[in-house]
CSV table of C-alpha atoms and ligand atoms in Angstrom, one decimal:
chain,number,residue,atom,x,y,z
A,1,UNK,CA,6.1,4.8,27.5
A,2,UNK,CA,2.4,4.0,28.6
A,3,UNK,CA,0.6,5.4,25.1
A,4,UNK,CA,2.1,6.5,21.7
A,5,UNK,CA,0.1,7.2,18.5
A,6,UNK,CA,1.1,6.5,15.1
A,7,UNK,CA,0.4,7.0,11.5
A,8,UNK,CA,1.2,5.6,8.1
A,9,UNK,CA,0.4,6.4,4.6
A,10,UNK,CA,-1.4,4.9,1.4
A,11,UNK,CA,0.3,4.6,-1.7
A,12,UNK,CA,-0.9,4.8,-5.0
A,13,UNK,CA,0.7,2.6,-7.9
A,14,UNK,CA,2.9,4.9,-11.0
A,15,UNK,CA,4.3,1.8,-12.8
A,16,UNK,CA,4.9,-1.8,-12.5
A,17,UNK,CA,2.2,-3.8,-10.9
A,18,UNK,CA,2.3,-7.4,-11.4
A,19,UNK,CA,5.3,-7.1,-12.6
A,20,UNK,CA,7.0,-6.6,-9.4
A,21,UNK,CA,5.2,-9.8,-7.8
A,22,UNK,CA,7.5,-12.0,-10.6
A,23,UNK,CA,10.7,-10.3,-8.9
A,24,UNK,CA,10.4,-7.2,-10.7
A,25,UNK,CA,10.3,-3.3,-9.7
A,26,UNK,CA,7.8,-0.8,-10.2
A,27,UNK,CA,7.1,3.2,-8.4
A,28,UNK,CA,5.3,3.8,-5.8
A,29,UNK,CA,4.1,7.2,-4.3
A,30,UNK,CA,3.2,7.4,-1.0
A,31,UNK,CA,-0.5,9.8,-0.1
A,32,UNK,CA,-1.4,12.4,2.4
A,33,UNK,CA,-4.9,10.2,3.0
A,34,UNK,CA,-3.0,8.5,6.5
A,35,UNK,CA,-4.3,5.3,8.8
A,36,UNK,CA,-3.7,6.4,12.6
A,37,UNK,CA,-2.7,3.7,15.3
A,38,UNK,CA,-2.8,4.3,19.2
A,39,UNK,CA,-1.2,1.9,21.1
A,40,UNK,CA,-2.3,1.8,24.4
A,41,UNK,CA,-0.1,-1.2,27.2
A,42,UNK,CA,-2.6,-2.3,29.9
A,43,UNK,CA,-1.9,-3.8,32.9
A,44,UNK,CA,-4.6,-6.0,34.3
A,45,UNK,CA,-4.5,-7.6,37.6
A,46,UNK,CA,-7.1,-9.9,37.3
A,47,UNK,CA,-6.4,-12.2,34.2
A,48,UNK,CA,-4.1,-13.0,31.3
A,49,UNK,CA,-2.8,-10.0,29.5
A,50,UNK,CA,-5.1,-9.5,26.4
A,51,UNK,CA,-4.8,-7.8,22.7
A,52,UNK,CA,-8.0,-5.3,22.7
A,53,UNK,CA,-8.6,-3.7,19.2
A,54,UNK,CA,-11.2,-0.8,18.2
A,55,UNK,CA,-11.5,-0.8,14.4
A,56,UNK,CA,-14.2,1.0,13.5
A,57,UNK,CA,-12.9,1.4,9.8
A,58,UNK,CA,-13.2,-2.5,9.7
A,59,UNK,CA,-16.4,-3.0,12.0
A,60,UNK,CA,-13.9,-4.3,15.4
A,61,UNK,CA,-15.2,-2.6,18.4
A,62,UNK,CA,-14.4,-4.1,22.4
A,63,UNK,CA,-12.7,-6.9,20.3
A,64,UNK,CA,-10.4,-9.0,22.7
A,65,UNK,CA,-8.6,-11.9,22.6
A,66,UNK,CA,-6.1,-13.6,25.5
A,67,UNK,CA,-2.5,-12.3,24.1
A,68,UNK,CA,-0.8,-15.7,24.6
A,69,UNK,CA,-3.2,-17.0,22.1
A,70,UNK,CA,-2.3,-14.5,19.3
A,71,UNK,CA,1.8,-15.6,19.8
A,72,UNK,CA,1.0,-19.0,19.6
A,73,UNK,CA,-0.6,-18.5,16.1
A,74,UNK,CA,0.8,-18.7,12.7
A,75,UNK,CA,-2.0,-18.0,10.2
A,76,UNK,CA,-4.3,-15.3,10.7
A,77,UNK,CA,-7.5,-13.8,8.6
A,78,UNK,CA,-10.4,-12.0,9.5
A,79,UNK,CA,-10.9,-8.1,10.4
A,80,UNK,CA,-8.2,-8.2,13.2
A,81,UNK,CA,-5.7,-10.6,10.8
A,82,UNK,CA,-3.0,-8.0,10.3
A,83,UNK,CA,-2.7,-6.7,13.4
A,84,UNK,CA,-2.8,-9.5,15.6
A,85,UNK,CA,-0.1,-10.6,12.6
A,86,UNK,CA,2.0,-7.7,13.7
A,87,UNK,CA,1.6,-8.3,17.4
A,88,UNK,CA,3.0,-12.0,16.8
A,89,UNK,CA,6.1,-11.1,14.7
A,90,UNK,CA,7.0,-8.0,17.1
A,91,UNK,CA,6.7,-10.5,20.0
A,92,UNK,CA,9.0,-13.0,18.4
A,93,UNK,CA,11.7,-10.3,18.9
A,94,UNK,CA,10.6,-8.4,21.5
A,95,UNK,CA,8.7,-10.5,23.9
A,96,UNK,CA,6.3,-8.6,26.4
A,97,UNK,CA,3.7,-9.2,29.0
A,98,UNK,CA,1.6,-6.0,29.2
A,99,UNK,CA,-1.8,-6.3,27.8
A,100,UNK,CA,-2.3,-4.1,24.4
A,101,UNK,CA,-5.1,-1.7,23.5
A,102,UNK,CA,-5.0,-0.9,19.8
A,103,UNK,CA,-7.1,1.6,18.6
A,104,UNK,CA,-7.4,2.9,14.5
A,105,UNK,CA,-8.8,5.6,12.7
A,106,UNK,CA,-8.8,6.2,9.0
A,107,UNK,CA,-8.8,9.1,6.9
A,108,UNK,CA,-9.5,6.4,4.1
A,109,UNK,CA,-11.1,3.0,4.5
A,110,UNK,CA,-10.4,-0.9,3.0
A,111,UNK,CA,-12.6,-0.1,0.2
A,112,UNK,CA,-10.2,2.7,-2.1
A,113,UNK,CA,-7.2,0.6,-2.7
A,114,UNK,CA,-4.8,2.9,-1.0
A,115,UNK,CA,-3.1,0.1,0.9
A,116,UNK,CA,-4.9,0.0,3.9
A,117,UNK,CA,-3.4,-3.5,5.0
A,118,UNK,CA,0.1,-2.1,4.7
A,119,UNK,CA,-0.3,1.4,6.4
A,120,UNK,CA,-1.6,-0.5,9.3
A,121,UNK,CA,1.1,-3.1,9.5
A,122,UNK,CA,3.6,-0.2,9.2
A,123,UNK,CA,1.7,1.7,12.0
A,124,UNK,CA,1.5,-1.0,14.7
A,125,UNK,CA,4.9,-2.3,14.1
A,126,UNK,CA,6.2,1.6,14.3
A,127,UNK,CA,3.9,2.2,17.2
A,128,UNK,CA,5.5,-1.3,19.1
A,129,UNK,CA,8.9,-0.7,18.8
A,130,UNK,CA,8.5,2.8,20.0
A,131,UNK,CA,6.2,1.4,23.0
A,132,UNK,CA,8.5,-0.9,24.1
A,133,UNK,CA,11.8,1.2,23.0
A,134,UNK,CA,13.1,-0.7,20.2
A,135,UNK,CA,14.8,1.7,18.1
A,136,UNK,CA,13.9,-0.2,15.0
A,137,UNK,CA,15.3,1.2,11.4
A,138,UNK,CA,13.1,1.6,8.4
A,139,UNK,CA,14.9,-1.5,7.3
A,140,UNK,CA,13.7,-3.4,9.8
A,141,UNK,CA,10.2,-2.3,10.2
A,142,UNK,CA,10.1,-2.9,6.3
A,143,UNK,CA,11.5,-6.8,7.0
A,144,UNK,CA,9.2,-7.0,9.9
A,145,UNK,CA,6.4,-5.9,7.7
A,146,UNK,CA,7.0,-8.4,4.8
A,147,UNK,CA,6.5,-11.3,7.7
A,148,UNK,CA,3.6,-9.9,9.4
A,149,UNK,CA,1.7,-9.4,5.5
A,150,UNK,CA,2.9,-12.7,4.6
A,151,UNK,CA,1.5,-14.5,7.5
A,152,UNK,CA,-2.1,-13.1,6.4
A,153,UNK,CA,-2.0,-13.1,2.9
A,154,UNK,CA,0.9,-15.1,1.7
A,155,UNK,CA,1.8,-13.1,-1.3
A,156,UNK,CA,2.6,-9.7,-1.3
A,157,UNK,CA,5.6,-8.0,-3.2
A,158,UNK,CA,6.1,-5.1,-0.7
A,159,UNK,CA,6.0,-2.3,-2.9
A,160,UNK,CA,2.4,-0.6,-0.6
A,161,UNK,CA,4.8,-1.9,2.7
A,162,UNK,CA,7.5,0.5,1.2
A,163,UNK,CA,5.4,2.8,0.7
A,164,UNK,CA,3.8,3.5,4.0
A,165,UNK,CA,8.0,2.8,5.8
A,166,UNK,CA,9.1,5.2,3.4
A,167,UNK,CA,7.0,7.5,2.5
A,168,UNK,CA,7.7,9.8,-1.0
A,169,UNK,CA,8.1,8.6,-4.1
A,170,UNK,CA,9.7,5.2,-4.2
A,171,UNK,CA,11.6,2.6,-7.0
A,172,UNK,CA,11.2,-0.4,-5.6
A,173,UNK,CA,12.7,-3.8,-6.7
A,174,UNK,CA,11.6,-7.0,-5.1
A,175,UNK,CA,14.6,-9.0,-5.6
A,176,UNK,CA,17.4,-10.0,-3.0
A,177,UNK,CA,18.6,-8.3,-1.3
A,178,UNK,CA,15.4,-5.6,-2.0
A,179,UNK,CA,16.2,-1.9,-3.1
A,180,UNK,CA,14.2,0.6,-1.9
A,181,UNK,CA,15.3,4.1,-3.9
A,182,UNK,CA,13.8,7.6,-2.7
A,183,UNK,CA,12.8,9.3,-6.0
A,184,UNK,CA,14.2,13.3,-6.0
A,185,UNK,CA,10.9,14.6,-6.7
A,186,UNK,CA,9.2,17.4,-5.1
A,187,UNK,CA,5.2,17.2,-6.5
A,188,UNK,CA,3.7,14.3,-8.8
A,189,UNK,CA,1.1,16.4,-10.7
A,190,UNK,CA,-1.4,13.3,-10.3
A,191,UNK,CA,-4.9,13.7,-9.7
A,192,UNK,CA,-6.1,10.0,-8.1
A,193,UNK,CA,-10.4,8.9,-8.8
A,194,UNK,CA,-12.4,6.1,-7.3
A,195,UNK,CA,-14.2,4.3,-9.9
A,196,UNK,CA,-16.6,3.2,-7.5
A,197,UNK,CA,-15.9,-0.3,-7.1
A,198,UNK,CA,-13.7,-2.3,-4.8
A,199,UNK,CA,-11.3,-5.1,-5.6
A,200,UNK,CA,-9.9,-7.9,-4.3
A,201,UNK,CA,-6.3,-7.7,-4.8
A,202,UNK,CA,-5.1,-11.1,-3.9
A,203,UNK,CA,-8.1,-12.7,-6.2
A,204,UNK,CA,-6.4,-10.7,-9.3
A,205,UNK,CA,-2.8,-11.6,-8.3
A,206,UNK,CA,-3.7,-15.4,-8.5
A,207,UNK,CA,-5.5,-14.9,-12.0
A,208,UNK,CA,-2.8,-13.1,-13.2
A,209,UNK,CA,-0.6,-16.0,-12.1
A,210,UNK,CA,-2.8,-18.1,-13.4
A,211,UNK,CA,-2.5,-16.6,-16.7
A,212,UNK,CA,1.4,-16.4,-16.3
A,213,UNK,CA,1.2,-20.4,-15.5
A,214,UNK,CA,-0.9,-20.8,-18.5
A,215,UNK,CA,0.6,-18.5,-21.2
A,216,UNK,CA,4.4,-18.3,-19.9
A,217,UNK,CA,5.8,-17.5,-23.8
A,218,UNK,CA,2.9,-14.3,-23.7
A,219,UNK,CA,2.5,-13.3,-20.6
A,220,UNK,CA,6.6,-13.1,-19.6
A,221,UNK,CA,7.4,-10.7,-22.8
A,222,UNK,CA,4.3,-8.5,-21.3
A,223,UNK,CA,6.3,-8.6,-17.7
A,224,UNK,CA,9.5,-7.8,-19.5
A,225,UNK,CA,8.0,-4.8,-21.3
A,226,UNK,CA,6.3,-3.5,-17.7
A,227,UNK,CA,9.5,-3.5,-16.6
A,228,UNK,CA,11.4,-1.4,-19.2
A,229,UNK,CA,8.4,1.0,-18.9
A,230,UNK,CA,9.4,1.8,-15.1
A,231,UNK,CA,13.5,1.7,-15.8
A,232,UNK,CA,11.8,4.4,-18.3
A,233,UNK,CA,9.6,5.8,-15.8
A,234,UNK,CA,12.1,6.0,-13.2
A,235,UNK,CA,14.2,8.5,-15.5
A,236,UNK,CA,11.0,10.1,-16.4
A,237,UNK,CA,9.9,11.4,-12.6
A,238,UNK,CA,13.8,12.1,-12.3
A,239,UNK,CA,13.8,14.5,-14.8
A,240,UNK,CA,10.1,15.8,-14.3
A,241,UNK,CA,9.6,14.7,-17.9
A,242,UNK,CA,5.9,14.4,-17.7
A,243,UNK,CA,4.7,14.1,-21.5
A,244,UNK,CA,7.3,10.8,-21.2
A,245,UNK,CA,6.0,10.1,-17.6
A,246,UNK,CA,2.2,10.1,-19.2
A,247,UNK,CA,2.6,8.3,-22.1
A,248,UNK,CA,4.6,5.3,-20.1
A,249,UNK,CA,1.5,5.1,-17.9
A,250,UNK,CA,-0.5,4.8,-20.8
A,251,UNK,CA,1.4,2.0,-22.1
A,252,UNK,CA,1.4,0.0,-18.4
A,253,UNK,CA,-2.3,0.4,-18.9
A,254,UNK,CA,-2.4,-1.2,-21.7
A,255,UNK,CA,-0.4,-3.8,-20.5
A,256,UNK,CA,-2.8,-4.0,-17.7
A,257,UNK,CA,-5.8,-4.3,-19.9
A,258,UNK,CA,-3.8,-7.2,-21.4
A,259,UNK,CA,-3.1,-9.1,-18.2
A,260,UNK,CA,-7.1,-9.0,-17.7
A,261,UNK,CA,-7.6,-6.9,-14.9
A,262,UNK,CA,-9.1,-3.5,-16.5
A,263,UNK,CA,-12.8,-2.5,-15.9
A,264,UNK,CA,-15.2,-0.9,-17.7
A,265,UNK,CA,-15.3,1.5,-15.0
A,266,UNK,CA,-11.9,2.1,-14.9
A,267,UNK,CA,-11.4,2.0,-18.9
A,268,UNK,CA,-13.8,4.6,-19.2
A,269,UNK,CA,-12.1,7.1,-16.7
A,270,UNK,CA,-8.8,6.5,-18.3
A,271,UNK,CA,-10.4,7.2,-21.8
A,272,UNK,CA,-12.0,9.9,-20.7
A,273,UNK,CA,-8.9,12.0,-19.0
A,274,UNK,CA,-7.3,11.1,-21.9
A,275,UNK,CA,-9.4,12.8,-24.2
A,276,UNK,CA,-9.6,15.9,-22.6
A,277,UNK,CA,-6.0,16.7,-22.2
A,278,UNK,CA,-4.1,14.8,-19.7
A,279,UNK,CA,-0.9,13.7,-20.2
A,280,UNK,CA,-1.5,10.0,-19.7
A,281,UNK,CA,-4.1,8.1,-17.2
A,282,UNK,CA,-3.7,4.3,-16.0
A,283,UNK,CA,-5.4,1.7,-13.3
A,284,UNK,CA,-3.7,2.0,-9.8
A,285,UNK,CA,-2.9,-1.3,-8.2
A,286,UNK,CA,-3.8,-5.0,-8.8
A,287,UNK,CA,-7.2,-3.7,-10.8
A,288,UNK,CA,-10.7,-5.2,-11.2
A,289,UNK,CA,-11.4,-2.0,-9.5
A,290,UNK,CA,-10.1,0.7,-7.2
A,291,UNK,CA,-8.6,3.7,-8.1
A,292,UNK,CA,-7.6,5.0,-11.7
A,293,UNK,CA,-4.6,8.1,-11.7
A,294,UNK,CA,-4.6,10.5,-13.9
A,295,UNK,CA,-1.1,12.8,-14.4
A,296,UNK,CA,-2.6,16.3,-15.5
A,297,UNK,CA,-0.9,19.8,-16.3
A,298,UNK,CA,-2.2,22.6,-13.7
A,299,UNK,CA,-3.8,24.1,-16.9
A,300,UNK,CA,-5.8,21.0,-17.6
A,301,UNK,CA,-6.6,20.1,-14.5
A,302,UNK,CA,-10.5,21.7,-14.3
A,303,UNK,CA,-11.5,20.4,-17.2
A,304,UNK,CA,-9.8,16.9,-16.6
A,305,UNK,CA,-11.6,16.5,-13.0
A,306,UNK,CA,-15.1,17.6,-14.4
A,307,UNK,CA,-15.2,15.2,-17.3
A,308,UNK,CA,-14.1,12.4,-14.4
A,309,UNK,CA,-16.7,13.2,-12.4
A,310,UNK,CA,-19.0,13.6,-15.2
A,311,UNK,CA,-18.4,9.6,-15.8
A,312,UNK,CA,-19.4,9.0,-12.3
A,313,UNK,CA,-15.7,9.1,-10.8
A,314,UNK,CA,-15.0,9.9,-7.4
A,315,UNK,CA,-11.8,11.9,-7.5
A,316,UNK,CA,-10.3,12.2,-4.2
A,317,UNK,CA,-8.7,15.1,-2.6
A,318,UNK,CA,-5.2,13.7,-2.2
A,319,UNK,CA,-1.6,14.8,-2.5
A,320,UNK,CA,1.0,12.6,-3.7
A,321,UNK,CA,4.5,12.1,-2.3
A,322,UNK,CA,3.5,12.4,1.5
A,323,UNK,CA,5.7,11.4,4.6
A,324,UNK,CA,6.4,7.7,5.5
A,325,UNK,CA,5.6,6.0,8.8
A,326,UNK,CA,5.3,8.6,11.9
A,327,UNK,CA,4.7,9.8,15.5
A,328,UNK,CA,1.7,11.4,15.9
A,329,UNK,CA,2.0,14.7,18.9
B,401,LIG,C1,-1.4,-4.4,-5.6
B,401,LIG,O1,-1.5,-3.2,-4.8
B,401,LIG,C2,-0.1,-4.4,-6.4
B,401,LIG,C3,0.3,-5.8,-7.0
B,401,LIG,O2,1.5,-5.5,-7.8
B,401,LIG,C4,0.5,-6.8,-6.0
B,401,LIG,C5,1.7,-6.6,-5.2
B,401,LIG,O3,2.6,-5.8,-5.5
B,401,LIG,O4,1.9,-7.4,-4.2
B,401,LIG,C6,-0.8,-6.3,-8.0
């Protein structure tokens, strides 16, 4: 195969984390806002094969670099970090000698939260083994993935990786070995909203470590209780028991705001579709920003996305629960 195009979803936190950096678990749910990947092998006579990348989502356009020099490297950062990352892990099991042309397109960028980092990594690593005819299984592109994310950021539970592999809704536990549970669940009555500002997740995973380090005796009973709210949650989205679903989100909220990584932005949202009827509303993600979710009966629905836009919310057309990982035709 000459050219093969890919995509992979974003994900949007239900429950758990931070807790499920400490070893914990937490839901994901994968969303129908997708990151495409082409994958183009190039043969060139006259030099070294190269890695080309167009990125226009993160400002790489004609970017090239000699391919020997990406699978020398260990560390990577930078626009092109995570997939030069994937190009160097896939090589250590598959080496090759074809130039690469990689080109993306985004139905969301870097700035929402949705896990952009991981729907690329699960895109090019998808998009390789297919390529070069690996027949690789979820489970491996998910163990491939944790390398390639850890070589960038060196933390990183898995849960968004998950997410984009899998797709649907997903309990995932971040021990050893990992479990990654498909949730029966057909629709997630969410309704997602930007709150206008855009986080760095790493910086609030090292202050909520930080914390952790600095208060163990209060900040490990907070972890313990995030975790019983998604054993609860998990039984909650099982039996489609939102009123329970809601008001566990609102607790994990809480806990958020407790750990130190609400906003006023995103306080304000949650308040707000709180107030008008939903069943419960929390932070998405490592916080500081990003996007709040809001779970919402049809009925309430109107009158819940007018009073977030009211607050200067972007809510975002999105459906929850959308495929994993796939071949574009
Ligand atoms: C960030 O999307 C979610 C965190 O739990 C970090 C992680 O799971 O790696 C804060």
């Amino acid at each position: 195969m000459m050219s093969v195009t890919v995509s992979a979803p974003g994900k949007l936190f239900l429950l758990g984390e931070h807790a499920v950096v400490y070893g914990g678990q937490c839901i994901v749910t994968a969303v129908n806002a997708r990151l495409r990947v082409t994958l183009t092998q190039h043969s060139e006579t006259d030099q070294a094969p190269r890695l080309m990348i167009d990125a226009p989502d993160v400002d790489l356009e004609e970017w090239a670099v000699p391919l020997q020099r990406v699978v020398d490297r260990g560390g990577f950062s930078g626009p092109s970090a995570f997939i030069e990352s994937c190009v160097s892990v896939f090589y250590r099991y598959h080496p090759f000698v074809s130039g690469l042309h990689v080109e993306t397109n985004s139905d969301f960028g870097a700035t929402l939260g949705l896990g952009s980092s991981s729907a690329i990594v699960a895109a090019m690593l998808y998009g390789l083994g297919e390529l070069f005819d690996m027949q690789l299984t979820r489970d491996e592109l998910f163990e491939m993935g944790i390398e390639a994310i850890q070589q960038v950021q060196k933390t990183g539970s898995g849960a968004d990786l998950a997410a984009a592999v899998y797709g649907g809704t997903v309990y995932y536990a971040n021990q050893q070995p990992r479990q990654i549970t498909p949730l029966e669940v057909e629709s997630l009555p969410l309704v997602a909203v930007y709150s206008g500002e855009k986080a760095g997740t790493v910086n609030y995973v090292r202050q909520v470590r930080t914390l952790h380090e600095q208060l163990p005796d209060i900040i490990n009973p907070v972890i313990d209780t995030m975790l019983a709210v998604v054993e609860a949650g998990r039984t909650a989205v099982e039996s489609r028991d939102w009123e329970q679903l809601g008001r566990l989100m609102n607790i994990q909220h809480g806990l958020l705001h407790a750990l130190g990584v609400d906003t006023v932005a995103l306080a304000t949202l949650v308040l707000i579709a709180r107030s008008v009827g939903a069943w419960g509303a929390k932070l998405s993600g490592a916080g500081g920003g990003d996007c709040a979710i809001v779970l919402v009966s049809d009925e309430q629905r109107a009158q819940v996305v007018e009073a977030l836009r009211d607050m200067g919310g972007e809510v975002l057309e999105i459906e929850m629960n959308a495929p994993g990982v796939r071949i574009e035709v």
